Amino acid sequence: MKTLHVIAAAAAATSLWVVAAESVGKLPPPWFISGDHATSYQAGIDNVETISGKGAKFLRYAQGEDKGFGSLVQVISAQRYLGQRVRFRAMIKTRDVSNWAGLWMQVQAQQRQNAAFYNSSDQPIKGTAAWQARSVTLDVPEDGTTISFGVINAGSGQVWIDQLSFEVVGKIVPVDVMPAARLPEKPVL
C-alpha cells in the first residue's frame, strides 16, 4: 500500500512539473531585455497569468543587486510613423515590485538621440497590483529613426504586460511628458 502512495505522489509531482514547464514560454523576437542591470532579470511568456488568454510577456527580477532596473524592450523603425502621434498601450500587472514598474517609450531622430521620451516614473506601479490599462503617447518627428517601447521593472519583483497595442492616434490624444526636474532655488556653497 505504501508503494502505491509513493508512486501516486511521484506521478502527481511529475504532472505538476509538466504543467509548470508548459506555463512559461520563451520570449519571442524581437523582444529583448535591456537596462542598467539587465542580467538580473528573466523574461518570457506566461500562459497562466494572462488576461488575453494568449500569454502575457513578463519581466522578473531573478538575481544580483536589485538597485537598478530591467526593461522588456522592442525597437522598430520610425519610418512609417514620421510626423505622427503614436500610442503604446498594454494591460499591466505587478507582484512584489520593490521600487516601481511602468510602460515607457522613446523616439530617436537623426539630429537628437532623445527626440521624445516618457517612462511612467511619475505614475509608478508599486508592490502588487491587479491588471490595469496603461499607455504612453509620443510624437514622432519627421527625422525620426527608431521607436523603442516596453515595460520597466525597477528593483525586485515581477511585471506582466498583455493585450498590447501600438497605433497612430489623433492630435486630440495628449502627449506624455516627463515632469521637469525641479532645480534648487539657491546655490549650495
PDB file of C-alpha atoms in Angstrom:
ATOM      1  CA  MET A   1       0.000   0.000   0.000  1.00  0.00           C
ATOM      2  CA  LYS A   2       2.822   2.423   0.823  1.00  0.00           C
ATOM      3  CA  THR A   3       4.422   1.706  -2.549  1.00  0.00           C
ATOM      4  CA  LEU A   4       1.170   2.761  -4.239  1.00  0.00           C
ATOM      5  CA  HIS A   5       1.197   6.082  -2.317  1.00  0.00           C
ATOM      6  CA  VAL A   6       4.798   6.737  -3.333  1.00  0.00           C
ATOM      7  CA  ILE A   7       4.008   6.042  -6.993  1.00  0.00           C
ATOM      8  CA  ALA A   8       0.898   8.265  -6.852  1.00  0.00           C
ATOM      9  CA  ALA A   9       2.877  11.084  -5.224  1.00  0.00           C
ATOM     10  CA  ALA A  10       5.637  10.788  -7.817  1.00  0.00           C
ATOM     11  CA  ALA A  11       3.088  10.843 -10.654  1.00  0.00           C
ATOM     12  CA  ALA A  12       1.367  13.919  -9.178  1.00  0.00           C
ATOM     13  CA  ALA A  13       4.692  15.748  -8.745  1.00  0.00           C
ATOM     14  CA  THR A  14       5.698  14.908 -12.321  1.00  0.00           C
ATOM     15  CA  SER A  15       2.336  16.149 -13.618  1.00  0.00           C
ATOM     16  CA  LEU A  16       2.727  19.447 -11.736  1.00  0.00           C
ATOM     17  CA  TRP A  17       6.245  19.861 -13.110  1.00  0.00           C
ATOM     18  CA  VAL A  18       4.998  19.299 -16.684  1.00  0.00           C
ATOM     19  CA  VAL A  19       2.155  21.825 -16.205  1.00  0.00           C
ATOM     20  CA  ALA A  20       4.583  24.390 -14.741  1.00  0.00           C
ATOM     21  CA  ALA A  21       7.054  23.821 -17.566  1.00  0.00           C
ATOM     22  CA  GLU A  22       4.322  24.371 -20.175  1.00  0.00           C
ATOM     23  CA  SER A  23       3.012  27.524 -18.453  1.00  0.00           C
ATOM     24  CA  VAL A  24       6.129  29.593 -19.289  1.00  0.00           C
ATOM     25  CA  GLY A  25       7.398  30.038 -22.829  1.00  0.00           C
ATOM     26  CA  LYS A  26      10.359  31.757 -24.455  1.00  0.00           C
ATOM     27  CA  LEU A  27      10.212  35.454 -25.186  1.00  0.00           C
ATOM     28  CA  PRO A  28       9.621  35.899 -28.926  1.00  0.00           C
ATOM     29  CA  PRO A  29      11.965  38.043 -31.004  1.00  0.00           C
ATOM     30  CA  PRO A  30      12.268  40.976 -31.486  1.00  0.00           C
ATOM     31  CA  TRP A  31      11.616  41.435 -27.723  1.00  0.00           C
ATOM     32  CA  PHE A  32      14.733  41.518 -25.510  1.00  0.00           C
ATOM     33  CA  ILE A  33      15.877  42.541 -22.023  1.00  0.00           C
ATOM     34  CA  SER A  34      17.767  45.802 -21.532  1.00  0.00           C
ATOM     35  CA  GLY A  35      18.501  48.158 -18.638  1.00  0.00           C
ATOM     36  CA  ASP A  36      21.350  49.032 -16.317  1.00  0.00           C
ATOM     37  CA  HIS A  37      21.004  45.625 -14.569  1.00  0.00           C
ATOM     38  CA  ALA A  38      19.608  43.575 -17.482  1.00  0.00           C
ATOM     39  CA  THR A  39      21.413  40.397 -16.414  1.00  0.00           C
ATOM     40  CA  SER A  40      19.485  40.423 -13.111  1.00  0.00           C
ATOM     41  CA  TYR A  41      16.176  39.801 -14.918  1.00  0.00           C
ATOM     42  CA  GLN A  42      14.435  36.981 -16.767  1.00  0.00           C
ATOM     43  CA  ALA A  43      11.682  37.339 -19.342  1.00  0.00           C
ATOM     44  CA  GLY A  44       9.280  35.097 -21.195  1.00  0.00           C
ATOM     45  CA  ILE A  45       5.654  34.325 -21.927  1.00  0.00           C
ATOM     46  CA  ASP A  46       3.380  33.324 -19.041  1.00  0.00           C
ATOM     47  CA  ASN A  47       0.401  31.236 -20.171  1.00  0.00           C
ATOM     48  CA  VAL A  48      -1.207  31.183 -16.711  1.00  0.00           C
ATOM     49  CA  GLU A  49      -1.025  34.850 -15.615  1.00  0.00           C
ATOM     50  CA  THR A  50      -2.700  36.242 -18.723  1.00  0.00           C
ATOM     51  CA  ILE A  51      -5.717  38.422 -19.312  1.00  0.00           C
ATOM     52  CA  SER A  52      -5.945  37.782 -23.066  1.00  0.00           C
ATOM     53  CA  GLY A  53      -5.660  34.007 -22.815  1.00  0.00           C
ATOM     54  CA  LYS A  54      -2.813  34.164 -25.355  1.00  0.00           C
ATOM     55  CA  GLY A  55       0.004  34.516 -22.817  1.00  0.00           C
ATOM     56  CA  ALA A  56       1.432  37.615 -21.167  1.00  0.00           C
ATOM     57  CA  LYS A  57       5.008  38.825 -21.520  1.00  0.00           C
ATOM     58  CA  PHE A  58       6.760  39.030 -18.167  1.00  0.00           C
ATOM     59  CA  LEU A  59       9.904  40.552 -16.706  1.00  0.00           C
ATOM     60  CA  ARG A  60      11.059  39.048 -13.407  1.00  0.00           C
ATOM     61  CA  TYR A  61      13.908  40.005 -11.106  1.00  0.00           C
ATOM     62  CA  ALA A  62      15.980  36.843 -10.642  1.00  0.00           C
ATOM     63  CA  GLN A  63      19.350  37.621  -9.071  1.00  0.00           C
ATOM     64  CA  GLY A  64      22.041  40.143  -8.306  1.00  0.00           C
ATOM     65  CA  GLU A  65      21.775  43.648  -6.969  1.00  0.00           C
ATOM     66  CA  ASP A  66      18.211  44.997  -7.034  1.00  0.00           C
ATOM     67  CA  LYS A  67      19.302  48.656  -7.094  1.00  0.00           C
ATOM     68  CA  GLY A  68      18.902  49.111 -10.849  1.00  0.00           C
ATOM     69  CA  PHE A  69      16.268  48.275 -13.425  1.00  0.00           C
ATOM     70  CA  GLY A  70      15.492  45.886 -16.215  1.00  0.00           C
ATOM     71  CA  SER A  71      13.327  46.584 -19.210  1.00  0.00           C
ATOM     72  CA  LEU A  72      11.480  44.393 -21.659  1.00  0.00           C
ATOM     73  CA  VAL A  73      12.058  46.152 -24.998  1.00  0.00           C
ATOM     74  CA  GLN A  74      11.116  46.133 -28.656  1.00  0.00           C
ATOM     75  CA  VAL A  75      12.706  48.523 -31.193  1.00  0.00           C
ATOM     76  CA  ILE A  76      11.063  49.354 -34.520  1.00  0.00           C
ATOM     77  CA  SER A  77      11.804  51.674 -37.414  1.00  0.00           C
ATOM     78  CA  ALA A  78      10.089  55.068 -37.157  1.00  0.00           C
ATOM     79  CA  GLN A  79       9.734  55.289 -40.958  1.00  0.00           C
ATOM     80  CA  ARG A  80       6.000  54.556 -41.240  1.00  0.00           C
ATOM     81  CA  TYR A  81       5.167  56.878 -38.297  1.00  0.00           C
ATOM     82  CA  LEU A  82       7.073  60.044 -39.289  1.00  0.00           C
ATOM     83  CA  GLY A  83       5.187  63.217 -38.364  1.00  0.00           C
ATOM     84  CA  GLN A  84       2.511  61.248 -36.496  1.00  0.00           C
ATOM     85  CA  ARG A  85       1.466  60.709 -32.894  1.00  0.00           C
ATOM     86  CA  VAL A  86       1.727  57.098 -31.667  1.00  0.00           C
ATOM     87  CA  ARG A  87       0.412  55.327 -28.586  1.00  0.00           C
ATOM     88  CA  PHE A  88       1.694  52.140 -26.949  1.00  0.00           C
ATOM     89  CA  ARG A  89      -0.956  50.546 -24.721  1.00  0.00           C
ATOM     90  CA  ALA A  90      -0.955  47.464 -22.550  1.00  0.00           C
ATOM     91  CA  MET A  91      -2.620  45.842 -19.600  1.00  0.00           C
ATOM     92  CA  ILE A  92      -0.039  45.633 -16.810  1.00  0.00           C
ATOM     93  CA  LYS A  93       0.108  43.629 -13.581  1.00  0.00           C
ATOM     94  CA  THR A  94       2.778  43.515 -10.857  1.00  0.00           C
ATOM     95  CA  ARG A  95       3.801  41.324  -7.944  1.00  0.00           C
ATOM     96  CA  ASP A  96       6.151  42.458  -5.155  1.00  0.00           C
ATOM     97  CA  VAL A  97       7.766  45.267  -7.181  1.00  0.00           C
ATOM     98  CA  SER A  98      10.190  46.854  -4.701  1.00  0.00           C
ATOM     99  CA  ASN A  99      10.710  50.187  -6.454  1.00  0.00           C
ATOM    100  CA  TRP A 100       8.382  50.829  -9.394  1.00  0.00           C
ATOM    101  CA  ALA A 101       7.178  49.500 -12.739  1.00  0.00           C
ATOM    102  CA  GLY A 102       5.555  51.096 -15.775  1.00  0.00           C
ATOM    103  CA  LEU A 103       5.386  51.410 -19.527  1.00  0.00           C
ATOM    104  CA  TRP A 104       7.870  53.538 -21.462  1.00  0.00           C
ATOM    105  CA  MET A 105       8.610  54.695 -24.981  1.00  0.00           C
ATOM    106  CA  GLN A 106      11.463  56.584 -26.672  1.00  0.00           C
ATOM    107  CA  VAL A 107      11.781  58.108 -30.149  1.00  0.00           C
ATOM    108  CA  GLN A 108      15.228  58.723 -31.591  1.00  0.00           C
ATOM    109  CA  ALA A 109      15.881  61.067 -34.506  1.00  0.00           C
ATOM    110  CA  GLN A 110      18.753  61.909 -36.824  1.00  0.00           C
ATOM    111  CA  GLN A 111      19.550  65.183 -35.071  1.00  0.00           C
ATOM    112  CA  ARG A 112      18.624  64.160 -31.497  1.00  0.00           C
ATOM    113  CA  GLN A 113      19.163  60.956 -29.584  1.00  0.00           C
ATOM    114  CA  ASN A 114      16.088  61.507 -27.387  1.00  0.00           C
ATOM    115  CA  ALA A 115      13.631  63.285 -29.665  1.00  0.00           C
ATOM    116  CA  ALA A 116      10.816  62.154 -27.328  1.00  0.00           C
ATOM    117  CA  PHE A 117      10.868  60.074 -24.149  1.00  0.00           C
ATOM    118  CA  TYR A 118       8.488  59.044 -21.366  1.00  0.00           C
ATOM    119  CA  ASN A 119       8.969  56.329 -18.743  1.00  0.00           C
ATOM    120  CA  SER A 120       5.953  56.428 -16.347  1.00  0.00           C
ATOM    121  CA  SER A 121       8.132  57.182 -13.301  1.00  0.00           C
ATOM    122  CA  ASP A 122       5.672  59.943 -12.410  1.00  0.00           C
ATOM    123  CA  GLN A 123       2.847  57.354 -12.390  1.00  0.00           C
ATOM    124  CA  PRO A 124       4.612  54.336 -10.866  1.00  0.00           C
ATOM    125  CA  ILE A 125       3.064  50.984 -10.108  1.00  0.00           C
ATOM    126  CA  LYS A 126       4.485  49.681  -6.822  1.00  0.00           C
ATOM    127  CA  GLY A 127       4.158  46.459  -4.860  1.00  0.00           C
ATOM    128  CA  THR A 128       1.434  44.103  -6.042  1.00  0.00           C
ATOM    129  CA  ALA A 129      -1.255  45.438  -8.384  1.00  0.00           C
ATOM    130  CA  ALA A 130      -4.028  43.778 -10.387  1.00  0.00           C
ATOM    131  CA  TRP A 131      -4.353  44.144 -14.150  1.00  0.00           C
ATOM    132  CA  GLN A 132      -4.780  47.775 -15.213  1.00  0.00           C
ATOM    133  CA  ALA A 133      -4.681  49.648 -18.509  1.00  0.00           C
ATOM    134  CA  ARG A 134      -1.706  51.946 -19.101  1.00  0.00           C
ATOM    135  CA  SER A 135      -0.423  53.827 -22.139  1.00  0.00           C
ATOM    136  CA  VAL A 136       2.341  56.084 -23.442  1.00  0.00           C
ATOM    137  CA  THR A 137       1.770  58.583 -26.271  1.00  0.00           C
ATOM    138  CA  LEU A 138       4.556  60.451 -28.123  1.00  0.00           C
ATOM    139  CA  ASP A 139       5.048  62.456 -31.306  1.00  0.00           C
ATOM    140  CA  VAL A 140       7.408  61.071 -33.938  1.00  0.00           C
ATOM    141  CA  PRO A 141       9.350  63.875 -35.665  1.00  0.00           C
ATOM    142  CA  GLU A 142       9.887  63.976 -39.431  1.00  0.00           C
ATOM    143  CA  ASP A 143      13.533  62.921 -38.933  1.00  0.00           C
ATOM    144  CA  GLY A 144      12.676  60.040 -36.564  1.00  0.00           C
ATOM    145  CA  THR A 145      14.796  56.917 -36.906  1.00  0.00           C
ATOM    146  CA  THR A 146      13.665  54.407 -34.271  1.00  0.00           C
ATOM    147  CA  ILE A 147      10.917  53.886 -31.700  1.00  0.00           C
ATOM    148  CA  SER A 148      11.676  51.805 -28.610  1.00  0.00           C
ATOM    149  CA  PHE A 149       8.948  50.748 -26.188  1.00  0.00           C
ATOM    150  CA  GLY A 150       8.247  48.289 -23.418  1.00  0.00           C
ATOM    151  CA  VAL A 151       7.929  47.885 -19.686  1.00  0.00           C
ATOM    152  CA  ILE A 152      10.339  48.735 -16.849  1.00  0.00           C
ATOM    153  CA  ASN A 153      10.815  46.848 -13.590  1.00  0.00           C
ATOM    154  CA  ALA A 154      12.956  48.860 -11.187  1.00  0.00           C
ATOM    155  CA  GLY A 155      14.155  46.726  -8.290  1.00  0.00           C
ATOM    156  CA  SER A 156      12.863  43.262  -7.460  1.00  0.00           C
ATOM    157  CA  GLY A 157       9.508  41.638  -8.187  1.00  0.00           C
ATOM    158  CA  GLN A 158       7.724  40.771 -11.396  1.00  0.00           C
ATOM    159  CA  VAL A 159       5.707  42.649 -14.006  1.00  0.00           C
ATOM    160  CA  TRP A 160       3.442  41.285 -16.757  1.00  0.00           C
ATOM    161  CA  ILE A 161       2.096  43.019 -19.883  1.00  0.00           C
ATOM    162  CA  ASP A 162      -0.732  41.700 -22.024  1.00  0.00           C
ATOM    163  CA  GLN A 163      -3.189  42.927 -24.667  1.00  0.00           C
ATOM    164  CA  LEU A 164      -0.534  45.148 -26.230  1.00  0.00           C
ATOM    165  CA  SER A 165      -1.328  47.617 -28.998  1.00  0.00           C
ATOM    166  CA  PHE A 166       0.704  50.167 -30.955  1.00  0.00           C
ATOM    167  CA  GLU A 167      -1.271  52.649 -33.004  1.00  0.00           C
ATOM    168  CA  VAL A 168      -1.354  56.050 -34.636  1.00  0.00           C
ATOM    169  CA  VAL A 169      -3.676  58.417 -32.750  1.00  0.00           C
ATOM    170  CA  GLY A 170      -5.062  61.867 -33.469  1.00  0.00           C
ATOM    171  CA  LYS A 171      -3.695  65.110 -32.065  1.00  0.00           C
ATOM    172  CA  ILE A 172      -6.632  65.182 -29.640  1.00  0.00           C
ATOM    173  CA  VAL A 173      -4.837  62.470 -27.596  1.00  0.00           C
ATOM    174  CA  PRO A 174      -2.348  64.261 -25.298  1.00  0.00           C
ATOM    175  CA  VAL A 175       1.367  63.503 -25.446  1.00  0.00           C
ATOM    176  CA  ASP A 176       3.022  62.155 -22.288  1.00  0.00           C
ATOM    177  CA  VAL A 177       5.740  64.452 -20.974  1.00  0.00           C
ATOM    178  CA  MET A 178       8.303  63.762 -18.277  1.00  0.00           C
ATOM    179  CA  PRO A 179       7.894  66.203 -15.387  1.00  0.00           C
ATOM    180  CA  ALA A 180      10.538  68.910 -15.366  1.00  0.00           C
ATOM    181  CA  ALA A 181      13.292  68.363 -12.846  1.00  0.00           C
ATOM    182  CA  ARG A 182      12.931  70.804 -10.004  1.00  0.00           C
ATOM    183  CA  LEU A 183      16.032  72.933  -9.694  1.00  0.00           C
ATOM    184  CA  PRO A 184      17.176  74.360  -6.363  1.00  0.00           C
ATOM    185  CA  GLU A 185      16.198  77.968  -5.786  1.00  0.00           C
ATOM    186  CA  LYS A 186      19.519  78.884  -4.167  1.00  0.00           C
ATOM    187  CA  PRO A 187      23.022  77.594  -4.673  1.00  0.00           C
ATOM    188  CA  VAL A 188      24.582  75.346  -2.080  1.00  0.00           C
ATOM    189  CA  LEU A 189      28.024  76.716  -1.335  1.00  0.00           C
TER     190      LEU A 189
END
